[in-house]
mmCIF file of C-alpha atoms and ligand atoms in Angstrom:
data_model
loop_
_atom_site.group_PDB
_atom_site.id
_atom_site.type_symbol
_atom_site.label_atom_id
_atom_site.label_comp_id
_atom_site.label_asym_id
_atom_site.label_seq_id
_atom_site.Cartn_x
_atom_site.Cartn_y
_atom_site.Cartn_z
ATOM 1 C CA MET L 180 -0.048 -0.218 0.100
ATOM 2 C CA THR L 181 1.561 3.358 -0.965
ATOM 3 C CA ARG L 182 0.425 6.796 0.704
ATOM 4 C CA ARG L 183 0.766 9.559 -1.047
ATOM 5 C CA LEU L 184 3.182 11.969 1.139
ATOM 6 C CA LEU L 185 1.782 15.102 2.433
ATOM 7 C CA VAL L 186 3.654 18.282 3.168
ATOM 8 C CA ALA L 187 1.649 20.913 5.032
ATOM 9 C CA GLY L 188 2.557 23.974 6.359
ATOM 10 C CA ASN L 189 0.897 25.527 9.383
ATOM 11 C CA TRP L 190 1.556 29.625 9.368
ATOM 12 C CA LYS L 191 -0.113 29.850 12.823
ATOM 13 C CA MET L 192 -0.897 33.784 13.436
ATOM 14 C CA ASN L 193 2.083 34.781 11.119
ATOM 15 C CA GLY L 194 1.647 36.273 7.161
ATOM 16 C CA LEU L 195 0.154 39.228 5.371
ATOM 17 C CA MET L 196 -0.842 39.361 1.534
ATOM 18 C CA SER L 197 2.161 40.375 0.353
ATOM 19 C CA ASP L 198 3.676 37.632 2.345
ATOM 20 C CA GLY L 199 1.404 35.331 0.682
ATOM 21 C CA ARG L 200 1.912 35.986 -2.697
ATOM 22 C CA GLU L 201 5.547 35.963 -2.910
ATOM 23 C CA PHE L 202 5.797 32.567 -1.125
ATOM 24 C CA ILE L 203 2.869 31.104 -3.764
ATOM 25 C CA ASP L 204 5.322 32.520 -6.488
ATOM 26 C CA LYS L 205 7.985 30.658 -5.314
ATOM 27 C CA ILE L 206 6.411 27.031 -4.512
ATOM 28 C CA LYS L 207 4.251 26.996 -7.201
ATOM 29 C CA LYS L 208 7.521 26.243 -9.587
ATOM 30 C CA ILE L 209 8.587 23.240 -7.586
ATOM 31 C CA SER L 210 7.557 20.044 -9.697
ATOM 32 C CA SER L 211 7.330 16.932 -6.897
ATOM 33 C CA ASP L 212 5.039 14.093 -6.257
ATOM 34 C CA VAL L 213 4.104 15.475 -2.719
ATOM 35 C CA ASP L 214 1.130 16.603 -1.637
ATOM 36 C CA ILE L 215 1.300 20.195 -0.650
ATOM 37 C CA LEU L 216 -0.917 22.038 1.735
ATOM 38 C CA ILE L 217 -0.508 25.461 3.394
ATOM 39 C CA CYS L 218 -2.839 26.284 6.501
ATOM 40 C CA PRO L 219 -2.482 30.123 6.030
ATOM 41 C CA PRO L 220 -4.179 32.393 8.985
ATOM 42 C CA ALA L 221 -8.077 32.687 7.881
ATOM 43 C CA THR L 222 -7.435 35.900 6.644
ATOM 44 C CA LEU L 223 -5.303 34.908 3.504
ATOM 45 C CA ILE L 224 -7.597 31.883 2.679
ATOM 46 C CA ASP L 225 -9.493 33.440 0.005
ATOM 47 C CA PHE L 226 -6.372 35.140 -1.312
ATOM 48 C CA MET L 227 -4.130 32.364 -1.388
ATOM 49 C CA VAL L 228 -6.983 29.879 -3.010
ATOM 50 C CA LYS L 229 -7.423 32.389 -5.866
ATOM 51 C CA VAL L 230 -3.666 32.684 -6.392
ATOM 52 C CA THR L 231 -3.009 29.120 -6.092
ATOM 53 C CA LYS L 232 -5.880 28.116 -8.544
ATOM 54 C CA GLY L 233 -4.960 25.342 -11.406
ATOM 55 C CA SER L 234 -1.494 24.152 -9.408
ATOM 56 C CA LYS L 235 -1.278 21.130 -7.367
ATOM 57 C CA LEU L 236 -1.335 23.549 -4.034
ATOM 58 C CA SER L 237 -4.199 23.085 -1.588
ATOM 59 C CA ILE L 238 -5.256 25.638 1.098
ATOM 60 C CA GLY L 239 -6.750 24.823 4.413
ATOM 61 C CA GLY L 240 -7.568 26.463 7.953
ATOM 62 C CA GLN L 241 -5.776 26.255 10.939
ATOM 63 C CA ASP L 242 -9.214 25.844 13.143
ATOM 64 C CA CYS L 243 -13.035 25.986 13.204
ATOM 65 C CA HIS L 244 -15.857 25.914 15.497
ATOM 66 C CA PHE L 245 -17.454 22.708 16.121
ATOM 67 C CA GLU L 246 -21.175 23.820 15.093
ATOM 68 C CA LYS L 247 -22.059 25.052 11.429
ATOM 69 C CA SER L 248 -22.919 28.707 12.699
ATOM 70 C CA GLY L 249 -24.378 30.596 15.622
ATOM 71 C CA ALA L 250 -23.584 33.147 18.579
ATOM 72 C CA TYR L 251 -19.828 32.607 18.651
ATOM 73 C CA THR L 252 -18.472 35.836 18.129
ATOM 74 C CA GLY L 253 -14.891 35.736 16.945
ATOM 75 C CA ASP L 254 -15.316 32.143 15.591
ATOM 76 C CA ILE L 255 -14.984 30.451 12.066
ATOM 77 C CA SER L 256 -16.559 27.498 11.168
ATOM 78 C CA ALA L 257 -15.780 24.803 8.537
ATOM 79 C CA SER L 258 -18.738 25.653 6.492
ATOM 80 C CA MET L 259 -17.270 29.299 5.937
ATOM 81 C CA LEU L 260 -13.454 27.601 5.554
ATOM 82 C CA LYS L 261 -15.059 25.580 2.686
ATOM 83 C CA ASP L 262 -16.536 28.534 1.234
ATOM 84 C CA LEU L 263 -13.619 29.963 0.895
ATOM 85 C CA GLY L 264 -12.223 27.102 -0.934
ATOM 86 C CA ALA L 265 -10.326 25.372 1.735
ATOM 87 C CA SER L 266 -9.819 22.024 1.439
ATOM 88 C CA HIS L 267 -8.447 20.789 5.044
ATOM 89 C CA VAL L 268 -8.532 21.923 8.483
ATOM 90 C CA ILE L 269 -6.307 21.432 11.447
ATOM 91 C CA VAL L 270 -7.958 20.699 14.859
ATOM 92 C CA GLY L 271 -6.587 19.876 18.128
ATOM 93 C CA HIS L 272 -3.314 21.589 17.499
ATOM 94 C CA SER L 273 -1.342 21.330 20.753
ATOM 95 C CA GLU L 274 -1.489 25.049 21.005
ATOM 96 C CA ARG L 275 -5.126 25.200 20.688
ATOM 97 C CA ARG L 276 -5.447 22.313 23.259
ATOM 98 C CA ALA L 277 -3.087 24.325 25.558
ATOM 99 C CA ASN L 278 -4.215 27.997 25.085
ATOM 100 C CA TYR L 279 -7.812 27.225 24.702
ATOM 101 C CA LYS L 280 -8.466 24.238 27.233
ATOM 102 C CA GLU L 281 -9.472 22.254 23.982
ATOM 103 C CA ILE L 282 -10.028 18.718 25.422
ATOM 104 C CA ASN L 283 -10.541 15.321 23.189
ATOM 105 C CA LYS L 284 -14.525 15.619 22.813
ATOM 106 C CA VAL L 285 -14.195 19.087 21.552
ATOM 107 C CA VAL L 286 -11.451 18.182 19.197
ATOM 108 C CA ARG L 287 -13.497 15.338 17.903
ATOM 109 C CA ALA L 288 -16.651 17.734 17.739
ATOM 110 C CA LYS L 289 -14.524 19.968 15.462
ATOM 111 C CA ALA L 290 -12.935 17.253 13.633
ATOM 112 C CA THR L 291 -17.014 15.595 13.113
ATOM 113 C CA MET L 292 -18.145 18.933 11.945
ATOM 114 C CA VAL L 293 -15.106 19.276 9.217
ATOM 115 C CA ASN L 294 -15.914 15.675 7.799
ATOM 116 C CA ILE L 295 -19.976 16.302 7.857
ATOM 117 C CA ILE L 296 -19.379 19.349 5.442
ATOM 118 C CA GLY L 297 -16.815 17.408 3.440
ATOM 119 C CA LEU L 298 -13.230 18.752 4.457
ATOM 120 C CA VAL L 299 -10.282 16.638 5.626
ATOM 121 C CA ALA L 300 -9.703 17.097 9.226
ATOM 122 C CA ILE L 301 -6.003 17.131 10.425
ATOM 123 C CA ILE L 302 -6.343 15.707 13.757
ATOM 124 C CA CYS L 303 -3.236 16.607 15.903
ATOM 125 C CA LEU L 304 -2.022 14.782 19.093
ATOM 126 C CA GLY L 305 0.974 14.039 20.889
ATOM 127 C CA GLU L 306 2.410 14.131 24.559
ATOM 128 C CA THR L 307 3.761 16.729 26.387
ATOM 129 C CA GLU L 308 7.794 16.189 27.568
ATOM 130 C CA ALA L 309 6.479 15.310 31.624
ATOM 131 C CA GLU L 310 4.293 12.768 30.041
ATOM 132 C CA ARG L 311 7.234 11.389 27.749
ATOM 133 C CA ASP L 312 9.399 11.524 30.617
ATOM 134 C CA ASN L 313 6.951 9.434 32.791
ATOM 135 C CA GLY L 314 6.762 6.961 30.212
ATOM 136 C CA LYS L 315 3.102 7.720 29.200
ATOM 137 C CA MET L 316 3.755 8.382 25.830
ATOM 138 C CA LEU L 317 2.028 5.471 24.202
ATOM 139 C CA THR L 318 -0.999 5.836 26.629
ATOM 140 C CA VAL L 319 -1.758 9.604 25.778
ATOM 141 C CA ILE L 320 -1.336 8.643 22.038
ATOM 142 C CA GLU L 321 -3.839 6.369 22.634
ATOM 143 C CA THR L 322 -6.649 8.533 24.487
ATOM 144 C CA GLN L 323 -6.103 11.121 22.634
ATOM 145 C CA PHE L 324 -6.881 8.963 19.482
ATOM 146 C CA LEU L 325 -9.667 7.183 20.596
ATOM 147 C CA GLU L 326 -11.222 10.214 21.563
ATOM 148 C CA SER L 327 -10.419 12.872 19.158
ATOM 149 C CA LEU L 328 -11.440 10.605 16.381
ATOM 150 C CA PRO L 329 -14.868 11.001 14.582
ATOM 151 C CA GLU L 330 -17.214 8.313 14.175
ATOM 152 C CA ILE L 331 -17.572 9.243 10.279
ATOM 153 C CA ALA L 332 -13.909 9.326 10.359
ATOM 154 C CA THR L 333 -12.026 7.513 6.923
ATOM 155 C CA SER L 334 -8.955 7.476 5.500
ATOM 156 C CA ASP L 335 -10.417 10.136 3.152
ATOM 157 C CA ASN L 336 -11.409 12.395 5.598
ATOM 158 C CA THR L 337 -9.048 12.193 8.039
ATOM 159 C CA ILE L 338 -5.229 12.812 8.725
ATOM 160 C CA ILE L 339 -3.751 12.197 12.041
ATOM 161 C CA ALA L 340 -0.796 14.690 12.905
ATOM 162 C CA TYR L 341 1.646 12.851 15.258
ATOM 163 C CA GLU L 342 3.200 16.408 17.320
ATOM 164 C CA PRO L 343 5.115 15.702 20.092
ATOM 165 C CA VAL L 344 4.142 18.531 22.187
ATOM 166 C CA TRP L 345 7.849 19.320 23.444
ATOM 167 C CA ALA L 346 9.381 18.838 19.865
ATOM 168 C CA ILE L 347 7.132 21.994 18.661
ATOM 169 C CA GLY L 348 9.036 25.202 18.015
ATOM 170 C CA THR L 349 11.956 23.767 20.223
ATOM 171 C CA GLY L 350 14.667 22.635 17.305
ATOM 172 C CA ARG L 351 13.944 19.125 19.348
ATOM 173 C CA THR L 352 13.146 15.854 17.477
ATOM 174 C CA PRO L 353 12.412 12.399 18.878
ATOM 175 C CA SER L 354 14.509 9.991 17.927
ATOM 176 C CA VAL L 355 13.730 8.072 14.349
ATOM 177 C CA THR L 356 12.974 5.183 16.941
ATOM 178 C CA GLU L 357 10.634 6.720 18.616
ATOM 179 C CA VAL L 358 8.976 8.522 15.998
ATOM 180 C CA ALA L 359 8.399 5.112 14.224
ATOM 181 C CA GLU L 360 7.109 3.713 17.795
ATOM 182 C CA ALA L 361 4.556 6.126 17.852
ATOM 183 C CA HIS L 362 3.578 6.218 14.065
ATOM 184 C CA ARG L 363 3.152 2.293 14.215
ATOM 185 C CA LYS L 364 0.955 2.759 17.427
ATOM 186 C CA ILE L 365 -1.063 5.204 15.930
ATOM 187 C CA ARG L 366 -1.479 2.534 12.837
ATOM 188 C CA GLU L 367 -2.473 -0.219 15.078
ATOM 189 C CA LEU L 368 -5.301 1.675 16.939
ATOM 190 C CA ALA L 369 -6.644 2.881 13.738
ATOM 191 C CA GLU L 370 -6.627 -0.710 12.745
ATOM 192 C CA LYS L 371 -8.608 -1.640 15.902
ATOM 193 C CA LYS L 372 -10.834 1.171 15.414
ATOM 194 C CA LEU L 373 -11.571 1.529 11.783
ATOM 195 C CA GLY L 374 -10.361 -1.837 10.146
ATOM 196 C CA LEU L 375 -7.323 -3.056 8.454
ATOM 197 C CA ASN L 376 -8.082 -1.303 4.811
ATOM 198 C CA VAL L 377 -8.602 2.032 6.133
ATOM 199 C CA ALA L 378 -5.770 1.786 8.418
ATOM 200 C CA LYS L 379 -3.523 1.095 5.710
ATOM 201 C CA ARG L 380 -4.531 3.804 3.714
ATOM 202 C CA LEU L 381 -5.189 6.465 6.649
ATOM 203 C CA ARG L 382 -2.004 9.267 6.383
ATOM 204 C CA ILE L 383 -0.159 9.804 9.576
ATOM 205 C CA ILE L 384 1.899 12.424 9.442
ATOM 206 C CA TYR L 385 4.804 13.990 11.657
ATOM 207 C CA GLY L 386 4.970 17.565 13.246
ATOM 208 C CA GLY L 387 7.451 18.748 15.352
ATOM 209 C CA SER L 388 10.426 21.112 14.116
ATOM 210 C CA VAL L 389 10.627 19.213 10.738
ATOM 211 C CA ASN L 390 13.169 21.495 9.033
ATOM 212 C CA GLN L 391 15.401 20.852 5.741
ATOM 213 C CA SER L 392 17.941 19.007 7.404
ATOM 214 C CA ASN L 393 15.455 16.431 9.150
ATOM 215 C CA ALA L 394 12.963 16.095 6.767
ATOM 216 C CA ARG L 395 14.191 13.441 4.574
ATOM 217 C CA GLU L 396 14.963 11.226 7.526
ATOM 218 C CA LEU L 397 12.039 11.742 9.293
ATOM 219 C CA PHE L 398 10.028 11.292 6.157
ATOM 220 C CA ALA L 399 11.769 7.839 5.078
ATOM 221 C CA ILE L 400 10.802 6.177 8.640
ATOM 222 C CA GLU L 401 7.564 3.617 8.165
ATOM 223 C CA ASP L 402 4.507 4.754 8.766
ATOM 224 C CA VAL L 403 5.527 8.624 8.179
ATOM 225 C CA ASP L 404 3.428 9.430 5.855
ATOM 226 C CA GLY L 405 4.702 13.538 5.574
ATOM 227 C CA GLY L 406 5.080 16.160 8.073
ATOM 228 C CA LEU L 407 3.095 19.386 9.657
ATOM 229 C CA VAL L 408 5.409 21.836 9.412
ATOM 230 C CA GLY L 409 5.542 25.431 11.554
ATOM 231 C CA GLY L 410 8.457 27.662 11.600
ATOM 232 C CA ALA L 411 10.022 26.043 8.668
ATOM 233 C CA SER L 412 6.805 26.565 6.299
ATOM 234 C CA LEU L 413 7.128 30.290 6.707
ATOM 235 C CA LYS L 414 9.962 30.763 4.302
ATOM 236 C CA ALA L 415 9.397 29.465 0.689
ATOM 237 C CA GLU L 416 13.128 28.252 0.045
ATOM 238 C CA ASN L 417 12.877 26.241 3.428
ATOM 239 C CA PHE L 418 9.157 24.810 2.845
ATOM 240 C CA SER L 419 10.523 23.843 -0.679
ATOM 241 C CA SER L 420 13.526 21.749 0.439
ATOM 242 C CA ILE L 421 11.114 20.134 2.685
ATOM 243 C CA ILE L 422 9.005 19.180 -0.078
ATOM 244 C CA GLU L 423 11.874 18.230 -2.118
ATOM 245 C CA ALA L 424 12.922 16.109 0.821
ATOM 246 C CA GLY L 425 9.670 14.189 -0.109
ATOM 247 C CA THR L 426 10.509 13.023 -3.376
ATOM 248 C CA PHE L 427 12.383 9.527 -3.274
HETATM 249 C C1 PEP U 796 3.624 22.951 14.490
HETATM 250 O O1 PEP U 796 2.727 23.725 14.806
HETATM 251 O O2 PEP U 796 2.354 22.104 14.213
HETATM 252 C C2 PEP U 796 4.723 22.651 14.295
HETATM 253 C C3 PEP U 796 5.379 21.347 14.023
HETATM 254 O O3 PEP U 796 5.463 23.508 14.467
HETATM 255 P P1 PEP U 796 7.419 23.505 14.207
HETATM 256 O O4 PEP U 796 7.365 22.921 13.305
HETATM 257 O O5 PEP U 796 7.797 24.741 14.390
HETATM 258 O O6 PEP U 796 7.993 22.668 15.318
#
């Protein structure tokens, strides 16, 4: 079973119109078999969808509300992201889990709404440093996976991003063996929950300090189907090198 690699950039709260245009002009020139997704701030989605039209780049959201619409000042719904042309939505990023106290139940509700309206949910999960030091990595992964996954999840509407919290934005990454162990665990859990065929197709990407130097090694690990890239996705040169690292 060959799963297409996905390299996804999460710009977080970075980027203005001028950054978007320059970035896209450079990335559009890359020829690669890897699927490429950029999740800019919501303010840039409309613009980036328009400037990437006709290219193989997809544009996604970084978060959404779990309701379709309603009295939620300042929030954005999955339907609104779809309306702008987004294809994917990141849910359960550790920054949302930590800063906005988003528990698994909320992450599942958001992912479910993303699926209901026909977009792909990228569900983030991963242990903190304390959990890792206490030998709880696999248990945390299991709980987050089982409690965050929507009932309607399939390998077409869901991607799992394994993102150890301690590796995000720190320049530190787990060893190849540790990443392999985490991803294998997620695939085993997926098999139990969704069946062998879906589990074989499900894309499980790695996130946490992916950069131009480590991407090739990380993407070569069995059960790693690409990366979710934060800091290194902000500069077109760095992001291009990471995309190229996925072309074996
Ligand atoms: C992220 O925020 O999803 C992420 C992986 O960030 P970074 O690549 O900067 O560690």
